[in-house]
Amino acid sequence: MASVEELQKKVRELEVKLAAAHGTSDAVRQKIDFISADVVDSNPYSRLMALQRMGIVDNYQKIRNFTVAVVGVGGVGSVTAEMLTRCGIGKLILFDYDKVELANMNRLFFQPHQAGLSKVDAAAATLFHINPDVATERYNYNITTLENFQNFCDVISTGGINGGPVDLVLSCVDNFEARMAINTACNELNQKWFESGVSENAVSGHIQFIVPGETACFACAPPLVVASNIDEKTLKREGVCAASLPTTMGIVAGFLAQNTLKYLLGFGTVTHYLGYNALTDFFPIMGLKPNPQCDDSYCRKRQEEVQARPPPVEVATEVTEDNTPVHADNEWGICLVDENVPEEDTTNLNLAEGVHLAYTVPIDNETPESSTGGAVAASELSLEELMKQMKSM
Amino acid sequence: MASVEELQKKVRELEVKLAAAHGTSDAVRQKIDFISADVVDSNPYSRLMALQRMGIVDNYQKIRNFTVAVVGVGGVGSVTAEMLTRCGIGKLILFDYDKVELANMNRLFFQPHQAGLSKVDAAAATLFHINPDVATERYNYNITTLENFQNFCDVISTGGINGGPVDLVLSCVDNFEARMAINTACNELNQKWFESGVSENAVSGHIQFIVPGETACFACAPPLVVASNIDEKTLKREGVCAASLPTTMGIVAGFLAQNTLKYLLGFGTVTHYLGYNALTDFFPIMGLKPNPQCDDSYCRKRQEEVQARPPPVEVATEVTEDNTPVHADNEWGICLVDENVPEEDTTNLNLAEGVHLAYTVPIDNETPESSTGGAVAASELSLEELMKQMKSM
């Protein structure tokens, strides 16, 4: 015979399981109108408001005013959305046309009971459960078809909290075509966005901040994650799939959400390009100027607009919007890493057809003083110089 | 007070609701005995087994044989545990004595409906739901009390899958006392472990791999996350709390889980010390030799044992256990970063009493060629040299 205590414990456990099964209405906390800094256990914002007291962020509460579009709600996009939700972002707009599968369970966020649901529906339900203060909008379609692309552009340009453009677009897609669609839209709309990617062998990734006309767009530069026009669906059809890890994807999502916060809230420096090589814990940072001969006509137009501007006092005025930045150093974090890569033996990596390494793995040449795995030759190279350098490898 | 009958009725009702919520009598997927490489949507391991096909990991299935102890199931520990669970680790042992609060909702993993539950119970329930193949054990106590410490040591030395010691201990605690307790236990038990930490201003963190006798233990070197013997509980009591971000904690958890996978599965190189500065996306890497005058007598004993060993052919034989490593470069990733920090103006950081910066923020001196924010002078310094260098700052 079970005791009252045992039964009470059982009831509590079942309530938790039931709430986890699909955030029931009574399990969701009440909405909070005003972000408070009170240090009480019941305040979900106390540890975020502490960023203000510690001098990291000037005004945390303005996070409520921002809208971020997340395109691709997979291993990177879902975690990025969850991080921004937990930070109390104003509004998230989610785009994806895929369904949750058990094969996605090796990445964070989705749970087995959500298999079969659309990713945007499953994600929105979980995010609402985590933080009902965040508004979400969902688009369960492929942005690359003609009709959807037009709708996508409309949403980006009017989806902001006050009916204006969104504040930032985050690309978390897994194929070349979708990246190019986002690039085309953002060049045309003059919309700042972040590119992100994880390599098919799961052990490297990157994020890239793209400001139309100011930095290289996705069409300007050869992508470092090599696109073969073979997306995951094609690979799967042939019984082959890309590897993935919750670690690599969680780290890339962390970099993406962190730089989004830095950009929106104006602290630290927004990194232009940040890479991650998991095998050696190597983090290349670089900057790329836009290509004056870019195939995208809107990219060239934005470049002309930027050149016609009066020279700015410092490059990052828009990044650190209010007053003086808290940390006024290396505004763009732009410097180019000399990966310093000797010949690499890729033969033993045994890559599947259509799958390329996103990064070369630096090979140490035994003398630590000569420093691979972190050597930074900081300078901003032009695209021409970079192309020349890449060709000479 | 509810009667036994009322509670039993409530349990039945909840069980019915839970079954209805999932559409089946069992929301948790069936256990899987054998990790298959089949590329089908229903296989939760297909993307992990692809690591083998891509030549990253020699034998992924052996992940089932490993046991990892996670001490502290907060913002870093919970996400680390989830990543390892999704990777299909054999067994996780969780230690924590705290309860879930709404004030934890600005970090990943826990959800509002779990408020009030013990962290270990809430975590174990979620992890089981995500992957029932992973065995979990929970200890809802403070490891620093005398009685619990002895039990903690017993669990570490017998908690492995075959009754031997665990394969790795991951420290994800938030205070100095608990870190020292783990350090004492691991030196005595000759147990390899990872230290991790996130600074109180939420914008930096680190992981550190500690091999007793071979690398500096937590007592050998002054901790870079400065301990003031004021833990979060004390701060909270005074209406002050440390800041935290899901981004920084997720990234540190990602580094911790990734290096755990590299160590257990023998791929890439395990990084000895990896730091993260979110403001500048700076990632210092370094190595520290153990201190021959360490206060911990077991640390000194382990150092003697290491010195008595015949000189190894290469340092990292145990890290890359099988055959030849896939990437045989810079086995330990050990090099020391010259942070190259000019005077830092910490006055505008406005830190609360008892709260220190874990890292100095590199200040850029305008000429990118002189490279702060990434300059790596790779060399292994002795502890004496490091201490001297720190004193001269």
mmCIF file of N, CA and C in Angstrom, chain A residues 57-163:
data_model
loop_
_atom_site.group_PDB
_atom_site.id
_atom_site.type_symbol
_atom_site.label_atom_id
_atom_site.label_comp_id
_atom_site.label_asym_id
_atom_site.label_seq_id
_atom_site.Cartn_x
_atom_site.Cartn_y
_atom_site.Cartn_z
ATOM 1 N N VAL A 57 25.254 45.435 -20.294
ATOM 2 C CA VAL A 57 24.206 45.934 -21.182
ATOM 3 C C VAL A 57 23.644 47.225 -20.599
ATOM 4 N N ASP A 58 23.414 48.221 -21.462
ATOM 5 C CA ASP A 58 22.879 49.503 -20.986
ATOM 6 C C ASP A 58 21.408 49.409 -20.599
ATOM 7 N N ASN A 59 20.630 48.786 -21.453
ATOM 8 C CA ASN A 59 19.183 48.753 -21.254
ATOM 9 C C ASN A 59 18.656 47.410 -21.722
ATOM 10 N N TYR A 60 18.560 46.446 -20.775
ATOM 11 C CA TYR A 60 18.161 45.101 -21.179
ATOM 12 C C TYR A 60 16.719 45.052 -21.670
ATOM 13 N N GLN A 61 15.870 45.889 -21.065
ATOM 14 C CA GLN A 61 14.436 45.804 -21.366
ATOM 15 C C GLN A 61 14.093 46.050 -22.834
ATOM 16 N N LYS A 62 14.975 46.730 -23.550
ATOM 17 C CA LYS A 62 14.635 47.000 -24.951
ATOM 18 C C LYS A 62 14.643 45.739 -25.813
ATOM 19 N N ILE A 63 15.082 44.606 -25.236
ATOM 20 C CA ILE A 63 15.028 43.349 -25.997
ATOM 21 C C ILE A 63 13.594 43.036 -26.419
ATOM 22 N N ARG A 64 12.630 43.560 -25.645
ATOM 23 C CA ARG A 64 11.210 43.363 -25.967
ATOM 24 C C ARG A 64 10.783 43.995 -27.292
ATOM 25 N N ASN A 65 11.578 44.962 -27.780
ATOM 26 C CA ASN A 65 11.197 45.687 -29.000
ATOM 27 C C ASN A 65 11.651 45.002 -30.286
ATOM 28 N N PHE A 66 12.466 43.944 -30.147
ATOM 29 C CA PHE A 66 13.109 43.386 -31.343
ATOM 30 C C PHE A 66 12.397 42.152 -31.903
ATOM 31 N N THR A 67 12.454 42.058 -33.231
ATOM 32 C CA THR A 67 11.922 40.893 -33.937
ATOM 33 C C THR A 67 13.052 40.231 -34.707
ATOM 34 N N VAL A 68 13.153 38.925 -34.558
ATOM 35 C CA VAL A 68 14.178 38.167 -35.268
ATOM 36 C C VAL A 68 13.490 37.066 -36.065
ATOM 37 N N ALA A 69 13.875 36.938 -37.349
ATOM 38 C CA ALA A 69 13.361 35.844 -38.182
ATOM 39 C C ALA A 69 14.384 34.715 -38.189
ATOM 40 N N VAL A 70 13.938 33.500 -37.903
ATOM 41 C CA VAL A 70 14.820 32.335 -37.921
ATOM 42 C C VAL A 70 14.383 31.451 -39.085
ATOM 43 N N VAL A 71 15.249 31.325 -40.078
ATOM 44 C CA VAL A 71 14.908 30.533 -41.260
ATOM 45 C C VAL A 71 15.604 29.182 -41.154
ATOM 46 N N GLY A 72 14.816 28.131 -40.985
ATOM 47 C CA GLY A 72 15.367 26.799 -40.740
ATOM 48 C C GLY A 72 15.349 26.506 -39.256
ATOM 49 N N VAL A 73 14.449 25.627 -38.840
ATOM 50 C CA VAL A 73 14.303 25.347 -37.406
ATOM 51 C C VAL A 73 14.821 23.933 -37.124
ATOM 52 N N GLY A 74 16.056 23.678 -37.526
ATOM 53 C CA GLY A 74 16.684 22.377 -37.292
ATOM 54 C C GLY A 74 17.626 22.424 -36.107
ATOM 55 N N GLY A 75 18.752 21.739 -36.227
ATOM 56 C CA GLY A 75 19.704 21.614 -35.121
ATOM 57 C C GLY A 75 20.268 22.934 -34.645
ATOM 58 N N VAL A 76 20.464 23.887 -35.537
ATOM 59 C CA VAL A 76 20.975 25.204 -35.152
ATOM 60 C C VAL A 76 19.826 26.181 -34.885
ATOM 61 N N GLY A 77 18.859 26.245 -35.804
ATOM 62 C CA GLY A 77 17.777 27.226 -35.688
ATOM 63 C C GLY A 77 16.913 27.042 -34.451
ATOM 64 N N SER A 78 16.606 25.799 -34.113
ATOM 65 C CA SER A 78 15.731 25.564 -32.956
ATOM 66 C C SER A 78 16.412 26.017 -31.667
ATOM 67 N N VAL A 79 17.699 25.723 -31.529
ATOM 68 C CA VAL A 79 18.418 26.078 -30.302
ATOM 69 C C VAL A 79 18.607 27.597 -30.221
ATOM 70 N N THR A 80 18.892 28.216 -31.379
ATOM 71 C CA THR A 80 19.006 29.673 -31.421
ATOM 72 C C THR A 80 17.692 30.313 -30.987
ATOM 73 N N ALA A 81 16.578 29.796 -31.520
ATOM 74 C CA ALA A 81 15.258 30.318 -31.159
ATOM 75 C C ALA A 81 14.988 30.134 -29.666
ATOM 76 N N GLU A 82 15.387 28.982 -29.129
ATOM 77 C CA GLU A 82 15.164 28.751 -27.699
ATOM 78 C C GLU A 82 15.984 29.731 -26.858
ATOM 79 N N MET A 83 17.229 29.956 -27.244
ATOM 80 C CA MET A 83 18.073 30.897 -26.489
ATOM 81 C C MET A 83 17.456 32.300 -26.494
ATOM 82 N N LEU A 84 17.011 32.752 -27.669
ATOM 83 C CA LEU A 84 16.427 34.097 -27.757
ATOM 84 C C LEU A 84 15.110 34.165 -26.990
ATOM 85 N N THR A 85 14.365 33.069 -27.005
ATOM 86 C CA THR A 85 13.111 33.003 -26.242
ATOM 87 C C THR A 85 13.383 33.125 -24.751
ATOM 88 N N ARG A 86 14.380 32.407 -24.288
ATOM 89 C CA ARG A 86 14.712 32.458 -22.855
ATOM 90 C C ARG A 86 15.256 33.833 -22.466
ATOM 91 N N CYS A 87 15.817 34.543 -23.433
ATOM 92 C CA CYS A 87 16.289 35.906 -23.171
ATOM 93 C C CYS A 87 15.151 36.917 -23.238
ATOM 94 N N GLY A 88 13.965 36.496 -23.644
ATOM 95 C CA GLY A 88 12.811 37.389 -23.661
ATOM 96 C C GLY A 88 12.733 38.301 -24.882
ATOM 97 N N ILE A 89 13.225 37.830 -26.025
ATOM 98 C CA ILE A 89 13.137 38.610 -27.264
ATOM 99 C C ILE A 89 11.660 38.972 -27.539
ATOM 100 N N GLY A 90 11.429 40.125 -28.201
ATOM 101 C CA GLY A 90 10.053 40.545 -28.456
ATOM 102 C C GLY A 90 9.266 39.555 -29.305
ATOM 103 N N LYS A 91 9.808 39.239 -30.484
ATOM 104 C CA LYS A 91 9.051 38.398 -31.416
ATOM 105 C C LYS A 91 9.997 37.544 -32.245
ATOM 106 N N LEU A 92 9.590 36.300 -32.477
ATOM 107 C CA LEU A 92 10.334 35.383 -33.333
ATOM 108 C C LEU A 92 9.451 34.968 -34.496
ATOM 109 N N ILE A 93 10.009 34.976 -35.700
ATOM 110 C CA ILE A 93 9.271 34.483 -36.868
ATOM 111 C C ILE A 93 10.015 33.256 -37.385
ATOM 112 N N LEU A 94 9.317 32.123 -37.401
ATOM 113 C CA LEU A 94 9.970 30.857 -37.737
ATOM 114 C C LEU A 94 9.563 30.386 -39.135
ATOM 115 N N PHE A 95 10.544 29.969 -39.929
ATOM 116 C CA PHE A 95 10.291 29.404 -41.258
ATOM 117 C C PHE A 95 10.909 28.005 -41.330
ATOM 118 N N ASP A 96 10.138 27.036 -41.775
ATOM 119 C CA ASP A 96 10.665 25.692 -42.051
ATOM 120 C C ASP A 96 9.559 24.912 -42.748
ATOM 121 N N TYR A 97 9.902 23.913 -43.535
ATOM 122 C CA TYR A 97 8.847 23.112 -44.175
ATOM 123 C C TYR A 97 9.015 21.632 -43.855
ATOM 124 N N ASP A 98 9.879 21.360 -42.882
ATOM 125 C CA ASP A 98 10.204 19.975 -42.558
ATOM 126 C C ASP A 98 9.383 19.499 -41.372
ATOM 127 N N LYS A 99 9.373 18.194 -41.181
ATOM 128 C CA LYS A 99 8.717 17.598 -40.022
ATOM 129 C C LYS A 99 9.764 17.052 -39.059
ATOM 130 N N VAL A 100 9.388 16.999 -37.788
ATOM 131 C CA VAL A 100 10.277 16.398 -36.781
ATOM 132 C C VAL A 100 10.328 14.888 -37.009
ATOM 133 N N GLU A 101 11.539 14.330 -36.947
ATOM 134 C CA GLU A 101 11.715 12.884 -37.092
ATOM 135 C C GLU A 101 12.566 12.365 -35.940
ATOM 136 N N LEU A 102 12.462 11.085 -35.648
ATOM 137 C CA LEU A 102 13.328 10.511 -34.609
ATOM 138 C C LEU A 102 14.801 10.686 -34.977
ATOM 139 N N ALA A 103 15.082 10.719 -36.280
ATOM 140 C CA ALA A 103 16.467 10.907 -36.731
ATOM 141 C C ALA A 103 17.019 12.283 -36.351
ATOM 142 N N ASN A 104 16.163 13.192 -35.874
ATOM 143 C CA ASN A 104 16.641 14.516 -35.400
ATOM 144 C C ASN A 104 17.012 14.502 -33.916
ATOM 145 N N MET A 105 16.802 13.384 -33.245
ATOM 146 C CA MET A 105 16.952 13.371 -31.778
ATOM 147 C C MET A 105 18.400 13.445 -31.308
ATOM 148 N N ASN A 106 19.356 13.388 -32.244
ATOM 149 C CA ASN A 106 20.757 13.564 -31.838
ATOM 150 C C ASN A 106 21.154 15.037 -31.801
ATOM 151 N N ARG A 107 20.179 15.923 -31.914
ATOM 152 C CA ARG A 107 20.430 17.353 -31.731
ATOM 153 C C ARG A 107 19.519 17.850 -30.614
ATOM 154 N N LEU A 108 19.816 19.001 -30.053
ATOM 155 C CA LEU A 108 19.011 19.512 -28.937
ATOM 156 C C LEU A 108 17.613 19.917 -29.400
ATOM 157 N N PHE A 109 16.771 20.227 -28.468
ATOM 158 C CA PHE A 109 15.466 20.878 -28.618
ATOM 159 C C PHE A 109 14.270 19.949 -28.844
ATOM 160 N N PHE A 110 14.178 19.296 -30.000
ATOM 161 C CA PHE A 110 12.973 18.489 -30.244
ATOM 162 C C PHE A 110 13.004 17.209 -29.420
ATOM 163 N N GLN A 111 11.801 16.715 -29.112
ATOM 164 C CA GLN A 111 11.704 15.513 -28.293
ATOM 165 C C GLN A 111 10.941 14.433 -29.065
ATOM 166 N N PRO A 112 11.159 13.166 -28.682
ATOM 167 C CA PRO A 112 10.588 12.060 -29.468
ATOM 168 C C PRO A 112 9.075 12.155 -29.670
ATOM 169 N N HIS A 113 8.328 12.669 -28.671
ATOM 170 C CA HIS A 113 6.876 12.697 -28.822
ATOM 171 C C HIS A 113 6.429 13.695 -29.889
ATOM 172 N N GLN A 114 7.339 14.545 -30.367
ATOM 173 C CA GLN A 114 6.984 15.526 -31.394
ATOM 174 C C GLN A 114 7.183 14.979 -32.809
ATOM 175 N N ALA A 115 7.691 13.763 -32.930
ATOM 176 C CA ALA A 115 7.921 13.180 -34.258
ATOM 177 C C ALA A 115 6.620 13.218 -35.063
ATOM 178 N N GLY A 116 6.727 13.678 -36.291
ATOM 179 C CA GLY A 116 5.559 13.760 -37.158
ATOM 180 C C GLY A 116 4.949 15.148 -37.233
ATOM 181 N N LEU A 117 5.176 15.971 -36.205
ATOM 182 C CA LEU A 117 4.678 17.357 -36.236
ATOM 183 C C LEU A 117 5.559 18.196 -37.163
ATOM 184 N N SER A 118 4.996 19.294 -37.683
ATOM 185 C CA SER A 118 5.853 20.208 -38.440
ATOM 186 C C SER A 118 6.818 20.852 -37.451
ATOM 187 N N LYS A 119 8.037 21.151 -37.922
ATOM 188 C CA LYS A 119 9.035 21.729 -37.024
ATOM 189 C C LYS A 119 8.587 23.085 -36.479
ATOM 190 N N VAL A 120 7.942 23.896 -37.320
ATOM 191 C CA VAL A 120 7.535 25.216 -36.829
ATOM 192 C C VAL A 120 6.439 25.102 -35.770
ATOM 193 N N ASP A 121 5.488 24.170 -35.950
ATOM 194 C CA ASP A 121 4.434 24.010 -34.945
ATOM 195 C C ASP A 121 5.014 23.463 -33.641
ATOM 196 N N ALA A 122 5.815 22.434 -33.753
ATOM 197 C CA ALA A 122 6.403 21.831 -32.557
ATOM 198 C C ALA A 122 7.261 22.867 -31.815
ATOM 199 N N ALA A 123 8.052 23.622 -32.569
ATOM 200 C CA ALA A 123 8.935 24.613 -31.942
ATOM 201 C C ALA A 123 8.126 25.706 -31.265
ATOM 202 N N ALA A 124 7.111 26.233 -31.964
ATOM 203 C CA ALA A 124 6.328 27.326 -31.396
ATOM 204 C C ALA A 124 5.655 26.890 -30.095
ATOM 205 N N ALA A 125 5.152 25.645 -30.047
ATOM 206 C CA ALA A 125 4.495 25.156 -28.827
ATOM 207 C C ALA A 125 5.491 25.109 -27.668
ATOM 208 N N THR A 126 6.666 24.564 -27.930
ATOM 209 C CA THR A 126 7.672 24.464 -26.867
ATOM 210 C C THR A 126 8.124 25.853 -26.412
ATOM 211 N N LEU A 127 8.342 26.742 -27.379
ATOM 212 C CA LEU A 127 8.831 28.084 -27.029
ATOM 213 C C LEU A 127 7.789 28.852 -26.210
ATOM 214 N N PHE A 128 6.512 28.681 -26.561
ATOM 215 C CA PHE A 128 5.452 29.341 -25.807
ATOM 216 C C PHE A 128 5.418 28.814 -24.375
ATOM 217 N N HIS A 129 5.624 27.525 -24.264
ATOM 218 C CA HIS A 129 5.641 26.892 -22.954
ATOM 219 C C HIS A 129 6.797 27.431 -22.102
ATOM 220 N N ILE A 130 7.937 27.651 -22.743
ATOM 221 C CA ILE A 130 9.125 28.139 -22.027
ATOM 222 C C ILE A 130 8.968 29.610 -21.634
ATOM 223 N N ASN A 131 8.486 30.420 -22.568
ATOM 224 C CA ASN A 131 8.339 31.852 -22.283
ATOM 225 C C ASN A 131 7.168 32.453 -23.062
ATOM 226 N N PRO A 132 6.008 32.534 -22.417
ATOM 227 C CA PRO A 132 4.815 33.039 -23.123
ATOM 228 C C PRO A 132 4.892 34.527 -23.450
ATOM 229 N N ASP A 133 5.906 35.217 -22.944
ATOM 230 C CA ASP A 133 6.043 36.649 -23.254
ATOM 231 C C ASP A 133 6.520 36.894 -24.679
ATOM 232 N N VAL A 134 7.106 35.864 -25.303
ATOM 233 C CA VAL A 134 7.652 36.025 -26.654
ATOM 234 C C VAL A 134 6.568 35.713 -27.690
ATOM 235 N N ALA A 135 6.322 36.651 -28.593
ATOM 236 C CA ALA A 135 5.361 36.402 -29.673
ATOM 237 C C ALA A 135 6.038 35.550 -30.741
ATOM 238 N N THR A 136 5.313 34.583 -31.290
ATOM 239 C CA THR A 136 5.891 33.797 -32.387
ATOM 240 C C THR A 136 4.940 33.792 -33.577
ATOM 241 N N GLU A 137 5.529 33.735 -34.766
ATOM 242 C CA GLU A 137 4.777 33.595 -36.015
ATOM 243 C C GLU A 137 5.433 32.439 -36.763
ATOM 244 N N ARG A 138 4.618 31.630 -37.464
ATOM 245 C CA ARG A 138 5.168 30.422 -38.097
ATOM 246 C C ARG A 138 4.839 30.387 -39.570
ATOM 247 N N TYR A 139 5.773 29.978 -40.386
ATOM 248 C CA TYR A 139 5.530 29.772 -41.808
ATOM 249 C C TYR A 139 6.050 28.396 -42.191
ATOM 250 N N ASN A 140 5.089 27.507 -42.455
ATOM 251 C CA ASN A 140 5.424 26.116 -42.748
ATOM 252 C C ASN A 140 5.530 25.934 -44.259
ATOM 253 N N TYR A 141 6.571 26.518 -44.849
ATOM 254 C CA TYR A 141 6.759 26.379 -46.296
ATOM 255 C C TYR A 141 8.226 26.499 -46.661
ATOM 256 N N ASN A 142 8.507 26.135 -47.912
ATOM 257 C CA ASN A 142 9.851 26.218 -48.475
ATOM 258 C C ASN A 142 10.017 27.601 -49.088
ATOM 259 N N ILE A 143 10.929 28.390 -48.570
ATOM 260 C CA ILE A 143 11.054 29.775 -49.035
ATOM 261 C C ILE A 143 11.578 29.887 -50.463
ATOM 262 N N THR A 144 12.079 28.795 -51.035
ATOM 263 C CA THR A 144 12.720 28.910 -52.353
ATOM 264 C C THR A 144 11.741 28.831 -53.529
ATOM 265 N N THR A 145 10.497 28.449 -53.296
ATOM 266 C CA THR A 145 9.555 28.453 -54.427
ATOM 267 C C THR A 145 9.137 29.899 -54.694
ATOM 268 N N LEU A 146 8.717 30.155 -55.938
ATOM 269 C CA LEU A 146 8.477 31.535 -56.372
ATOM 270 C C LEU A 146 7.457 32.244 -55.478
ATOM 271 N N GLU A 147 6.322 31.571 -55.245
ATOM 272 C CA GLU A 147 5.241 32.201 -54.474
ATOM 273 C C GLU A 147 5.669 32.429 -53.019
ATOM 274 N N ASN A 148 6.261 31.395 -52.436
ATOM 275 C CA ASN A 148 6.678 31.525 -51.037
ATOM 276 C C ASN A 148 7.771 32.571 -50.864
ATOM 277 N N PHE A 149 8.648 32.654 -51.855
ATOM 278 C CA PHE A 149 9.728 33.628 -51.757
ATOM 279 C C PHE A 149 9.169 35.046 -51.647
ATOM 280 N N GLN A 150 8.133 35.332 -52.426
ATOM 281 C CA GLN A 150 7.531 36.665 -52.368
ATOM 282 C C GLN A 150 6.920 36.915 -50.993
ATOM 283 N N ASN A 151 6.243 35.883 -50.470
ATOM 284 C CA ASN A 151 5.651 36.014 -49.137
ATOM 285 C C ASN A 151 6.744 36.190 -48.079
ATOM 286 N N PHE A 152 7.813 35.429 -48.232
ATOM 287 C CA PHE A 152 8.959 35.529 -47.319
ATOM 288 C C PHE A 152 9.477 36.975 -47.282
ATOM 289 N N CYS A 153 9.645 37.577 -48.478
ATOM 290 C CA CYS A 153 10.125 38.962 -48.541
ATOM 291 C C CYS A 153 9.146 39.911 -47.844
ATOM 292 N N ASP A 154 7.845 39.661 -48.056
ATOM 293 C CA ASP A 154 6.839 40.512 -47.412
ATOM 294 C C ASP A 154 6.933 40.414 -45.882
ATOM 295 N N VAL A 155 7.069 39.193 -45.393
ATOM 296 C CA VAL A 155 7.134 38.987 -43.943
ATOM 297 C C VAL A 155 8.373 39.673 -43.364
ATOM 298 N N ILE A 156 9.509 39.524 -44.060
ATOM 299 C CA ILE A 156 10.758 40.136 -43.583
ATOM 300 C C ILE A 156 10.626 41.664 -43.529
ATOM 301 N N SER A 157 9.945 42.227 -44.518
ATOM 302 C CA SER A 157 9.901 43.698 -44.590
ATOM 303 C C SER A 157 8.767 44.318 -43.772
ATOM 304 N N THR A 158 7.848 43.499 -43.259
ATOM 305 C CA THR A 158 6.733 44.059 -42.477
ATOM 306 C C THR A 158 6.508 43.333 -41.155
ATOM 307 N N GLY A 159 7.355 42.361 -40.846
ATOM 308 C CA GLY A 159 7.099 41.500 -39.672
ATOM 309 C C GLY A 159 7.573 42.066 -38.349
ATOM 310 N N GLY A 160 8.223 43.230 -38.364
ATOM 311 C CA GLY A 160 8.696 43.823 -37.112
ATOM 312 C C GLY A 160 7.545 44.166 -36.184
ATOM 313 N N ILE A 161 7.873 44.433 -34.930
ATOM 314 C CA ILE A 161 6.839 44.635 -33.920
ATOM 315 C C ILE A 161 5.927 45.809 -34.271
ATOM 316 N N ASN A 162 6.485 46.849 -34.897
ATOM 317 C CA ASN A 162 5.660 48.009 -35.260
ATOM 318 C C ASN A 162 5.270 48.021 -36.740
ATOM 319 N N GLY A 163 5.346 46.841 -37.381
ATOM 320 C CA GLY A 163 4.953 46.751 -38.787
ATOM 321 C C GLY A 163 6.051 47.070 -39.774
#
